[in-house]
């Protein structure tokens, strides 16, 4: 069973930055595809950024140019660097893992991911 633990959330003013981290318990971290999702109150969970099975990256249009997904395989850790934050970025952010296979649906569809962290709150005011 894979455990994912997010950290790094908090409250920031608009224009500020945060770096989210997601530590995986699995030594085979590098053989999974990882992604970041978020869910705001009253809204569906949406894809923010992800790595595909060939290590290319995808981003939601709303975060392109502001957020960067990265990973450190040696540390079994996924990151989300968030710059120029806006109030619309306020949400609970989750990291997720799925098998290292091609997408079967849109990259941001949560159903493709079978392991989830507990989430970390990001509030932008």
mmCIF file of the C-alpha atoms, coordinates in Angstrom:
data_MODEL
# 
_entry.id   MODEL 
# 
loop_
_atom_site.group_PDB 
_atom_site.id 
_atom_site.type_symbol 
_atom_site.label_atom_id 
_atom_site.label_alt_id 
_atom_site.label_comp_id 
_atom_site.label_asym_id 
_atom_site.label_entity_id 
_atom_site.label_seq_id 
_atom_site.pdbx_PDB_ins_code 
_atom_site.Cartn_x 
_atom_site.Cartn_y 
_atom_site.Cartn_z 
_atom_site.occupancy 
_atom_site.B_iso_or_equiv 
_atom_site.pdbx_formal_charge 
_atom_site.auth_seq_id 
_atom_site.auth_comp_id 
_atom_site.auth_asym_id 
_atom_site.auth_atom_id 
_atom_site.pdbx_PDB_model_num 
ATOM 1   C CA . UNK A 1 1   ? 0.000   0.000  0.000   1.00 0.00 ? 1   UNK A CA 1 
ATOM 2   C CA . UNK A 1 2   ? 1.416   3.362  -1.033  1.00 0.00 ? 2   UNK A CA 1 
ATOM 3   C CA . UNK A 1 3   ? 1.219   6.221  1.443   1.00 0.00 ? 3   UNK A CA 1 
ATOM 4   C CA . UNK A 1 4   ? 1.428   9.790  0.193   1.00 0.00 ? 4   UNK A CA 1 
ATOM 5   C CA . UNK A 1 5   ? 1.896   12.673 2.600   1.00 0.00 ? 5   UNK A CA 1 
ATOM 6   C CA . UNK A 1 6   ? 1.553   16.275 1.448   1.00 0.00 ? 6   UNK A CA 1 
ATOM 7   C CA . UNK A 1 7   ? 3.039   19.274 3.192   1.00 0.00 ? 7   UNK A CA 1 
ATOM 8   C CA . UNK A 1 8   ? 3.778   22.920 2.524   1.00 0.00 ? 8   UNK A CA 1 
ATOM 9   C CA . UNK A 1 9   ? 0.305   24.387 2.381   1.00 0.00 ? 9   UNK A CA 1 
ATOM 10  C CA . UNK A 1 10  ? -0.634  27.563 4.178   1.00 0.00 ? 10  UNK A CA 1 
ATOM 11  C CA . UNK A 1 11  ? -2.089  31.041 3.874   1.00 0.00 ? 11  UNK A CA 1 
ATOM 12  C CA . UNK A 1 12  ? -0.491  33.588 1.595   1.00 0.00 ? 12  UNK A CA 1 
ATOM 13  C CA . UNK A 1 13  ? -1.364  36.896 0.053   1.00 0.00 ? 13  UNK A CA 1 
ATOM 14  C CA . UNK A 1 14  ? -2.102  37.199 -3.641  1.00 0.00 ? 14  UNK A CA 1 
ATOM 15  C CA . UNK A 1 15  ? 1.123   37.318 -5.604  1.00 0.00 ? 15  UNK A CA 1 
ATOM 16  C CA . UNK A 1 16  ? 2.919   35.117 -3.127  1.00 0.00 ? 16  UNK A CA 1 
ATOM 17  C CA . UNK A 1 17  ? 4.497   31.700 -3.547  1.00 0.00 ? 17  UNK A CA 1 
ATOM 18  C CA . UNK A 1 18  ? 4.336   28.291 -1.936  1.00 0.00 ? 18  UNK A CA 1 
ATOM 19  C CA . UNK A 1 19  ? 6.023   24.968 -2.539  1.00 0.00 ? 19  UNK A CA 1 
ATOM 20  C CA . UNK A 1 20  ? 4.032   21.844 -1.866  1.00 0.00 ? 20  UNK A CA 1 
ATOM 21  C CA . UNK A 1 21  ? 5.769   18.536 -1.225  1.00 0.00 ? 21  UNK A CA 1 
ATOM 22  C CA . UNK A 1 22  ? 4.446   14.987 -1.421  1.00 0.00 ? 22  UNK A CA 1 
ATOM 23  C CA . UNK A 1 23  ? 6.498   12.251 0.176   1.00 0.00 ? 23  UNK A CA 1 
ATOM 24  C CA . UNK A 1 24  ? 5.849   8.698  -0.992  1.00 0.00 ? 24  UNK A CA 1 
ATOM 25  C CA . UNK A 1 25  ? 6.404   5.609  1.145   1.00 0.00 ? 25  UNK A CA 1 
ATOM 26  C CA . UNK A 1 26  ? 7.101   3.488  -1.903  1.00 0.00 ? 26  UNK A CA 1 
ATOM 27  C CA . UNK A 1 27  ? 10.703  2.811  -2.977  1.00 0.00 ? 27  UNK A CA 1 
ATOM 28  C CA . UNK A 1 28  ? 9.397   2.297  -6.515  1.00 0.00 ? 28  UNK A CA 1 
ATOM 29  C CA . UNK A 1 29  ? 8.316   5.949  -6.616  1.00 0.00 ? 29  UNK A CA 1 
ATOM 30  C CA . UNK A 1 30  ? 10.139  6.498  -9.891  1.00 0.00 ? 30  UNK A CA 1 
ATOM 31  C CA . UNK A 1 31  ? 8.048   3.797  -11.565 1.00 0.00 ? 31  UNK A CA 1 
ATOM 32  C CA . UNK A 1 32  ? 4.731   5.536  -10.901 1.00 0.00 ? 32  UNK A CA 1 
ATOM 33  C CA . UNK A 1 33  ? 3.105   8.502  -12.560 1.00 0.00 ? 33  UNK A CA 1 
ATOM 34  C CA . UNK A 1 34  ? 2.417   11.305 -10.120 1.00 0.00 ? 34  UNK A CA 1 
ATOM 35  C CA . UNK A 1 35  ? 0.111   14.272 -10.232 1.00 0.00 ? 35  UNK A CA 1 
ATOM 36  C CA . UNK A 1 36  ? -1.331  17.170 -8.261  1.00 0.00 ? 36  UNK A CA 1 
ATOM 37  C CA . UNK A 1 37  ? -5.051  17.843 -7.936  1.00 0.00 ? 37  UNK A CA 1 
ATOM 38  C CA . UNK A 1 38  ? -7.064  20.409 -6.038  1.00 0.00 ? 38  UNK A CA 1 
ATOM 39  C CA . UNK A 1 39  ? -10.584 20.763 -4.771  1.00 0.00 ? 39  UNK A CA 1 
ATOM 40  C CA . UNK A 1 40  ? -12.231 24.004 -3.788  1.00 0.00 ? 40  UNK A CA 1 
ATOM 41  C CA . UNK A 1 41  ? -15.404 24.103 -1.656  1.00 0.00 ? 41  UNK A CA 1 
ATOM 42  C CA . UNK A 1 42  ? -18.432 23.145 -3.715  1.00 0.00 ? 42  UNK A CA 1 
ATOM 43  C CA . UNK A 1 43  ? -16.345 22.205 -6.750  1.00 0.00 ? 43  UNK A CA 1 
ATOM 44  C CA . UNK A 1 44  ? -15.149 18.966 -8.264  1.00 0.00 ? 44  UNK A CA 1 
ATOM 45  C CA . UNK A 1 45  ? -11.595 17.781 -7.856  1.00 0.00 ? 45  UNK A CA 1 
ATOM 46  C CA . UNK A 1 46  ? -9.525  18.987 -10.789 1.00 0.00 ? 46  UNK A CA 1 
ATOM 47  C CA . UNK A 1 47  ? -6.126  18.182 -12.193 1.00 0.00 ? 47  UNK A CA 1 
ATOM 48  C CA . UNK A 1 48  ? -3.480  20.835 -11.624 1.00 0.00 ? 48  UNK A CA 1 
ATOM 49  C CA . UNK A 1 49  ? -0.325  19.229 -13.031 1.00 0.00 ? 49  UNK A CA 1 
ATOM 50  C CA . UNK A 1 50  ? 0.980   15.761 -13.700 1.00 0.00 ? 50  UNK A CA 1 
ATOM 51  C CA . UNK A 1 51  ? 3.757   13.633 -15.106 1.00 0.00 ? 51  UNK A CA 1 
ATOM 52  C CA . UNK A 1 52  ? 2.830   11.241 -17.885 1.00 0.00 ? 52  UNK A CA 1 
ATOM 53  C CA . UNK A 1 53  ? 4.373   7.802  -18.327 1.00 0.00 ? 53  UNK A CA 1 
ATOM 54  C CA . UNK A 1 54  ? 7.071   9.286  -20.595 1.00 0.00 ? 54  UNK A CA 1 
ATOM 55  C CA . UNK A 1 55  ? 7.831   12.040 -18.038 1.00 0.00 ? 55  UNK A CA 1 
ATOM 56  C CA . UNK A 1 56  ? 6.225   14.817 -20.025 1.00 0.00 ? 56  UNK A CA 1 
ATOM 57  C CA . UNK A 1 57  ? 4.185   17.276 -17.988 1.00 0.00 ? 57  UNK A CA 1 
ATOM 58  C CA . UNK A 1 58  ? 0.655   18.569 -18.291 1.00 0.00 ? 58  UNK A CA 1 
ATOM 59  C CA . UNK A 1 59  ? -0.829  21.630 -16.622 1.00 0.00 ? 59  UNK A CA 1 
ATOM 60  C CA . UNK A 1 60  ? -4.281  23.061 -16.194 1.00 0.00 ? 60  UNK A CA 1 
ATOM 61  C CA . UNK A 1 61  ? -4.691  26.183 -18.317 1.00 0.00 ? 61  UNK A CA 1 
ATOM 62  C CA . UNK A 1 62  ? -5.401  28.198 -15.180 1.00 0.00 ? 62  UNK A CA 1 
ATOM 63  C CA . UNK A 1 63  ? -1.939  27.503 -13.724 1.00 0.00 ? 63  UNK A CA 1 
ATOM 64  C CA . UNK A 1 64  ? 0.283   27.438 -16.810 1.00 0.00 ? 64  UNK A CA 1 
ATOM 65  C CA . UNK A 1 65  ? 3.216   29.777 -16.412 1.00 0.00 ? 65  UNK A CA 1 
ATOM 66  C CA . UNK A 1 66  ? 2.683   30.057 -12.642 1.00 0.00 ? 66  UNK A CA 1 
ATOM 67  C CA . UNK A 1 67  ? 2.996   26.483 -11.319 1.00 0.00 ? 67  UNK A CA 1 
ATOM 68  C CA . UNK A 1 68  ? 5.748   23.940 -11.929 1.00 0.00 ? 68  UNK A CA 1 
ATOM 69  C CA . UNK A 1 69  ? 5.627   20.244 -11.105 1.00 0.00 ? 69  UNK A CA 1 
ATOM 70  C CA . UNK A 1 70  ? 8.891   18.506 -10.310 1.00 0.00 ? 70  UNK A CA 1 
ATOM 71  C CA . UNK A 1 71  ? 10.123  15.396 -8.562  1.00 0.00 ? 71  UNK A CA 1 
ATOM 72  C CA . UNK A 1 72  ? 13.167  14.008 -6.840  1.00 0.00 ? 72  UNK A CA 1 
ATOM 73  C CA . UNK A 1 73  ? 13.276  10.256 -7.386  1.00 0.00 ? 73  UNK A CA 1 
ATOM 74  C CA . UNK A 1 74  ? 16.136  9.839  -4.914  1.00 0.00 ? 74  UNK A CA 1 
ATOM 75  C CA . UNK A 1 75  ? 13.915  11.325 -2.178  1.00 0.00 ? 75  UNK A CA 1 
ATOM 76  C CA . UNK A 1 76  ? 10.658  9.717  -3.371  1.00 0.00 ? 76  UNK A CA 1 
ATOM 77  C CA . UNK A 1 77  ? 9.164   13.205 -3.357  1.00 0.00 ? 77  UNK A CA 1 
ATOM 78  C CA . UNK A 1 78  ? 6.911   15.156 -5.700  1.00 0.00 ? 78  UNK A CA 1 
ATOM 79  C CA . UNK A 1 79  ? 6.775   18.952 -5.646  1.00 0.00 ? 79  UNK A CA 1 
ATOM 80  C CA . UNK A 1 80  ? 4.478   21.700 -6.838  1.00 0.00 ? 80  UNK A CA 1 
ATOM 81  C CA . UNK A 1 81  ? 6.050   25.118 -7.054  1.00 0.00 ? 81  UNK A CA 1 
ATOM 82  C CA . UNK A 1 82  ? 3.324   27.770 -7.045  1.00 0.00 ? 82  UNK A CA 1 
ATOM 83  C CA . UNK A 1 83  ? 4.099   31.383 -7.941  1.00 0.00 ? 83  UNK A CA 1 
ATOM 84  C CA . UNK A 1 84  ? 1.913   34.447 -8.445  1.00 0.00 ? 84  UNK A CA 1 
ATOM 85  C CA . UNK A 1 85  ? -0.864  32.880 -6.448  1.00 0.00 ? 85  UNK A CA 1 
ATOM 86  C CA . UNK A 1 86  ? -4.361  34.269 -6.865  1.00 0.00 ? 86  UNK A CA 1 
ATOM 87  C CA . UNK A 1 87  ? -7.465  33.823 -4.672  1.00 0.00 ? 87  UNK A CA 1 
ATOM 88  C CA . UNK A 1 88  ? -8.885  31.351 -7.211  1.00 0.00 ? 88  UNK A CA 1 
ATOM 89  C CA . UNK A 1 89  ? -6.033  28.980 -6.303  1.00 0.00 ? 89  UNK A CA 1 
ATOM 90  C CA . UNK A 1 90  ? -7.538  28.515 -2.843  1.00 0.00 ? 90  UNK A CA 1 
ATOM 91  C CA . UNK A 1 91  ? -8.290  24.814 -2.399  1.00 0.00 ? 91  UNK A CA 1 
ATOM 92  C CA . UNK A 1 92  ? -7.187  21.608 -0.765  1.00 0.00 ? 92  UNK A CA 1 
ATOM 93  C CA . UNK A 1 93  ? -4.304  20.240 -2.813  1.00 0.00 ? 93  UNK A CA 1 
ATOM 94  C CA . UNK A 1 94  ? -3.783  16.503 -3.176  1.00 0.00 ? 94  UNK A CA 1 
ATOM 95  C CA . UNK A 1 95  ? -1.007  14.461 -4.679  1.00 0.00 ? 95  UNK A CA 1 
ATOM 96  C CA . UNK A 1 96  ? -1.871  11.200 -6.359  1.00 0.00 ? 96  UNK A CA 1 
ATOM 97  C CA . UNK A 1 97  ? -0.155  8.199  -7.896  1.00 0.00 ? 97  UNK A CA 1 
ATOM 98  C CA . UNK A 1 98  ? -1.125  5.858  -10.696 1.00 0.00 ? 98  UNK A CA 1 
ATOM 99  C CA . UNK A 1 99  ? 0.544   3.071  -12.660 1.00 0.00 ? 99  UNK A CA 1 
ATOM 100 C CA . UNK A 1 100 ? 3.259   4.000  -15.131 1.00 0.00 ? 100 UNK A CA 1 
ATOM 101 C CA . UNK A 1 101 ? 1.009   3.539  -18.163 1.00 0.00 ? 101 UNK A CA 1 
ATOM 102 C CA . UNK A 1 102 ? -0.437  5.861  -20.820 1.00 0.00 ? 102 UNK A CA 1 
ATOM 103 C CA . UNK A 1 103 ? -3.454  7.917  -19.856 1.00 0.00 ? 103 UNK A CA 1 
ATOM 104 C CA . UNK A 1 104 ? -6.761  6.188  -20.522 1.00 0.00 ? 104 UNK A CA 1 
ATOM 105 C CA . UNK A 1 105 ? -8.697  9.447  -20.140 1.00 0.00 ? 105 UNK A CA 1 
ATOM 106 C CA . UNK A 1 106 ? -7.878  13.136 -19.979 1.00 0.00 ? 106 UNK A CA 1 
ATOM 107 C CA . UNK A 1 107 ? -4.707  13.570 -17.938 1.00 0.00 ? 107 UNK A CA 1 
ATOM 108 C CA . UNK A 1 108 ? -6.575  15.455 -15.246 1.00 0.00 ? 108 UNK A CA 1 
ATOM 109 C CA . UNK A 1 109 ? -9.287  12.874 -14.636 1.00 0.00 ? 109 UNK A CA 1 
ATOM 110 C CA . UNK A 1 110 ? -8.973  11.662 -11.027 1.00 0.00 ? 110 UNK A CA 1 
ATOM 111 C CA . UNK A 1 111 ? -10.289 8.151  -11.767 1.00 0.00 ? 111 UNK A CA 1 
ATOM 112 C CA . UNK A 1 112 ? -6.920  7.139  -13.246 1.00 0.00 ? 112 UNK A CA 1 
ATOM 113 C CA . UNK A 1 113 ? -5.171  7.560  -9.903  1.00 0.00 ? 113 UNK A CA 1 
ATOM 114 C CA . UNK A 1 114 ? -5.380  4.848  -7.281  1.00 0.00 ? 114 UNK A CA 1 
ATOM 115 C CA . UNK A 1 115 ? -3.392  6.354  -4.413  1.00 0.00 ? 115 UNK A CA 1 
ATOM 116 C CA . UNK A 1 116 ? -4.110  9.712  -2.798  1.00 0.00 ? 116 UNK A CA 1 
ATOM 117 C CA . UNK A 1 117 ? -2.653  11.808 -0.042  1.00 0.00 ? 117 UNK A CA 1 
ATOM 118 C CA . UNK A 1 118 ? -4.712  13.400 2.696   1.00 0.00 ? 118 UNK A CA 1 
ATOM 119 C CA . UNK A 1 119 ? -4.476  16.886 1.186   1.00 0.00 ? 119 UNK A CA 1 
ATOM 120 C CA . UNK A 1 120 ? -3.001  20.191 2.279   1.00 0.00 ? 120 UNK A CA 1 
ATOM 121 C CA . UNK A 1 121 ? -4.910  23.469 2.449   1.00 0.00 ? 121 UNK A CA 1 
ATOM 122 C CA . UNK A 1 122 ? -3.787  26.450 0.386   1.00 0.00 ? 122 UNK A CA 1 
ATOM 123 C CA . UNK A 1 123 ? -5.525  29.756 1.074   1.00 0.00 ? 123 UNK A CA 1 
ATOM 124 C CA . UNK A 1 124 ? -4.804  32.862 -0.977  1.00 0.00 ? 124 UNK A CA 1 
ATOM 125 C CA . UNK A 1 125 ? -6.245  36.190 0.096   1.00 0.00 ? 125 UNK A CA 1 
# 
